[in-house]
Amino acid sequence: MPHLSLPFLAQLATFKLRVKTLAQGILTGLHNSPLQGQSVEFSEHKEYAPGDELCHLDWKVLGKLDRYFIKRFEHEANMPFVLLVDTSGSMGYGEETYNKLEVAKVLAGAFAWVASKQQDAVGLLSFSQEKPQLLRPKAHANHLSLILSQLQSLKAQGETHLGAALETLSAQLRRRAVLLVFSDLLDENPNMLSQLLKLRTQKYELALFHILHSDELNFPFEEPTLFLSMEDERRLEIHPLRLRQSYLQHMQHFLKNTRSQCQTANVDYALVPTHNPLEPVLLQFFAQRKRGRRK
Amino acid sequence: MSLLFSQPWMLLGLAAATLPFLVYLFFRLKPKPRPFGPMGLLLKSLQHTASLWKLRRLLIYALRSLLLAALALALARPWLDKTTTTPTTMQGEAATVLVLDASFSMRYALGKQTALEVAKNQALQAIEALSATEPLAVVLCDGTQTIPPPPLSQDKAFWKRLVQEALPSFLPARLNPCMETAAQLLEENPLEAKRLLIFSDFARHALLMSAPPPQIKNPKGEMQLPHVALYPVYAGKEPPQNRALLSMEVENTTEAGLFNFMATVQNFSPTPQKDLELQLRLKGQTLAKGFVDLDAHGSTRKTLSVRLPNNETGHEVEMRLAPDGLAEDDAQTLWLRPQKNAHILLVDGAPSADRQADEAYFVELALAQLAQTQVRVRDSQAAWRENLSAYGAVFLLNVEAPPAEAAAALKAFVEAGGGLWASLGDNTQLQAWNQAMGELLPRPLRWLKGSSEELPNTTSPFAKISHVQNLHPILQPFAGEGLESLLSARFFRHALMEAHTQNPQPMEVLLRLEDGAPLLVAHQLGKGHVLSFMSTADRDWNDLPLHTAFLPLIQRSAQWLSGNLLNTEVPTTTLGNSLRLAAPQNAYVGPHGEVVEPEAQGPEFVKLGPLNTPGLWWPQGRAEEAMPLLVKRLPQESDLALLDMEELNAWFGNSHIAQSHSTRQYPLWTALLLLALLAFCAEMLLLKP
């Protein structure tokens, strides 16, 4: 099976098929994942006491030891997933069929698919609009189709309105939830990241998928270029070779700073270069979550 | 200090220095637009590097401009001419005389300026350096008869104008008399301090060092040397490297209309010269070209052969050598007189119905091919009735002794300028011949010699020519195959001349046989010439008519006798001299338009000159038949070897000389090329990302 990079996925006919292909790949990789099977898990034995539910009596132990033990389970809370997708103009960088937003959409779709298979509730919020609308998390099967069609319709345009998105989220989502953020974090607002990370201190768990194009990471341009901002009217005419070294230094500093802030805030962070395979990103994420839960 | 350029037109290339900016402004590549996400990062990066890159970009354009400008400047070959004009003797007030050399050698070009212009600049600066109260005078030393300049005055403007208007002559410098004149002027001035400033190339021929240096009588009546400052124009510069076309000669060839022009070229420099172009030009058009190589201080001769059309007015032919610093001595002009129509009378002593047996057959055939020559053949009886004055030359071919009246007519004809050829044959009775032709022959004829029986130590029945007088105009072109042909002719019979006679006439033996007997003898009688050929002009006594040499020998003899061979003879003198010509004469106009009026010298002659410009001088209002005068250059003036300054010091007396070895040239092109290279390297470094 080829790596599930976005260029490969882009060759697939429909968005849904792309998402499904990626999700199935993940499910195959997660065969012993805690998300598989039951959502409750055996924790310990307890000696029977009057009033205990007889349905939890461990009959095998009674047969072997002739003593009454009650099985106790660690019941995992049914935490809804909310997919936060950045649809600002800068997310449209790259080729038409596999730009950064496409990566975000496919990743988010794959998460929704997997979560849906586990009967977890999934919601969606895109944050480029001034009045973002939250698709509330739900667990029934039809909701997945809604999520996927909503994802498919997203387009990269405008500026990033993270503040409005967070306000909407706080106002409409009263429960604890796992927030999966898909963004390039390229915003003129220097507090964007800290605003995001502040969510962690509230009732939310947070995972950040930092999506960047290889051009943005490597700055491979060599000819004189007129750079046009994708979110506003700014423009810059420069010979890229003269700027490359300095740009790469700034980019490294930006990545390092982002990673470090995420670590400090106990937020799962994954850098997703658009041309790399996507499977490892998801597998790594779920593996992290498993480790985190067992601790 | 001044900046001079060898190739100033190359400075146009400086315009190329604006190219980088023009390209940037008008032709730079249009940047490709590209939407890009991390504009914030890009701008942040730019904040740190923008000013640096702006400076770097400006530096790159500046370096490119510098590179192009430096290359253009280097190609223009600039040098810095640093002149210190104030000699050490210029301290204190003194009467000052400047001697400015304006002779022919000062025409030498030192880059953009001539030597005279350099000297004039030095002189002007020296005048400027004098105080307003110092009296001065300028002696212009151009080789002409020096007219004493006005006495010393403080009118600096007048003397500066005199210097500015000075023109170089074609004459040699005579620094000694110029310095004497200067000394005399200084002596007349009451100021005690005297100063003499000399501006010259100090060519070796300009100064006669065997003469004493200039001296001035002081108020006590004692002779003393003035303070002398020398301003050599070549100080600090490369010494002049001159070559010259010293002479140009022409000779007729055996072919009608074909001339050999011979140039003598000399190299006066210590550097060998290769592939120098030598051109032969007529009316501004190049007719022939050749190349010469010259050793250091060597000379060579080069001959260019050219066929010239015959015309009524003659030809002004120029030879020109590839020009150098002194272009005036790289050309020579020569005038070729037009060919005259010649009528020649052949007196056939043995006519025959069989053409080939006819005595005049071979001579007539030879002369028939000569341009502008009409030949008439008469037998002896008819010939004596001809009016000889209508002919340029008469050929007596195996005729019997002419009657006394005919002999007298022949003598008168020759004395008046006609030419006579006398060849012998079976009809020639020696005794009668001697008697009738005695006054026309240089020596009486002794006997006929059948050469075979009396030649000692030889078994051959014939004699060959053993000596050829090549210097004679008739025989000059005989060399190589022509000479071989002449030497291979066999003579079976010939006449001998008396060795001793009572009244021997001066004669020149042009051809001599192996036994020492003269074969062809020339002598002058009055204004004309007689050629005595001691054998036959047909095949009776020799086989010369069957040889290729026969044709040019007869043709050139006929031309020489009728005065058509030496067609370059014009009145000639050397530069600076006068010519004495028969009166009356018009004024003459020189090559540069100078007019010289004739000066009467008695009733018969006029004096023309002195003629101070080399080349051809033509009578004013030049008529068609006018003949020019030729003024020849002095070859020694082309030798620009310089005097040794130490020797010159010694001659003037060391204590009185304040030498101004002040002019120095600093070539700048090497530094400019280095600068261009550095600019290139720096640009490469800056372009490196």
PDB file of C-alpha atoms in Angstrom, chain B residues 1-2 10 37 39 102 113 131 215 305 328 361 366 372 398 418 445 467 469 507 509 533 546 567 596 617 675 687:
ATOM      1  CA  MET B   1      50.096  67.416 -13.916  1.00  0.00           C
ATOM      2  CA  SER B   2      47.761  66.399 -16.705  1.00  0.00           C
ATOM      3  CA  MET B  10      37.826  54.831 -26.405  1.00  0.00           C
ATOM      4  CA  GLY B  37       1.273  32.371   3.365  1.00  0.00           C
ATOM      5  CA  MET B  39       4.131  36.981   4.818  1.00  0.00           C
ATOM      6  CA  ALA B 102      60.769  74.332 -33.237  1.00  0.00           C
ATOM      7  CA  GLN B 113      50.761  65.992 -28.387  1.00  0.00           C
ATOM      8  CA  SER B 131      57.647  87.368 -11.491  1.00  0.00           C
ATOM      9  CA  GLN B 215      78.818  83.000 -22.771  1.00  0.00           C
ATOM     10  CA  SER B 305      57.228  47.661 -59.908  1.00  0.00           C
ATOM     11  CA  GLU B 328      56.564  63.652 -42.162  1.00  0.00           C
ATOM     12  CA  TYR B 361      65.321  44.119 -89.800  1.00  0.00           C
ATOM     13  CA  ALA B 366      62.813  46.111 -81.640  1.00  0.00           C
ATOM     14  CA  GLN B 372      55.561  56.887 -78.663  1.00  0.00           C
ATOM     15  CA  ASN B 398      76.354  48.893 -91.716  1.00  0.00           C
ATOM     16  CA  GLY B 418      70.566  64.410 -81.150  1.00  0.00           C
ATOM     17  CA  LEU B 445      88.826  52.114 -85.621  1.00  0.00           C
ATOM     18  CA  HIS B 467      82.003  43.234 -68.720  1.00  0.00           C
ATOM     19  CA  GLN B 469      78.690  48.726 -67.084  1.00  0.00           C
ATOM     20  CA  MET B 507      84.297  57.916 -73.513  1.00  0.00           C
ATOM     21  CA  VAL B 509      82.860  51.566 -72.378  1.00  0.00           C
ATOM     22  CA  PHE B 533      78.719  49.416 -81.520  1.00  0.00           C
ATOM     23  CA  LEU B 546      68.537  36.155 -81.351  1.00  0.00           C
ATOM     24  CA  ASN B 567      62.481  61.084 -67.263  1.00  0.00           C
ATOM     25  CA  VAL B 596      58.764  81.849 -52.983  1.00  0.00           C
ATOM     26  CA  TRP B 617      57.488  72.970 -55.781  1.00  0.00           C
ATOM     27  CA  LEU B 675      40.783  47.842 -10.545  1.00  0.00           C
ATOM     28  CA  LEU B 687      26.403  38.010  -5.834  1.00  0.00           C
TER      29      LEU B 687
END
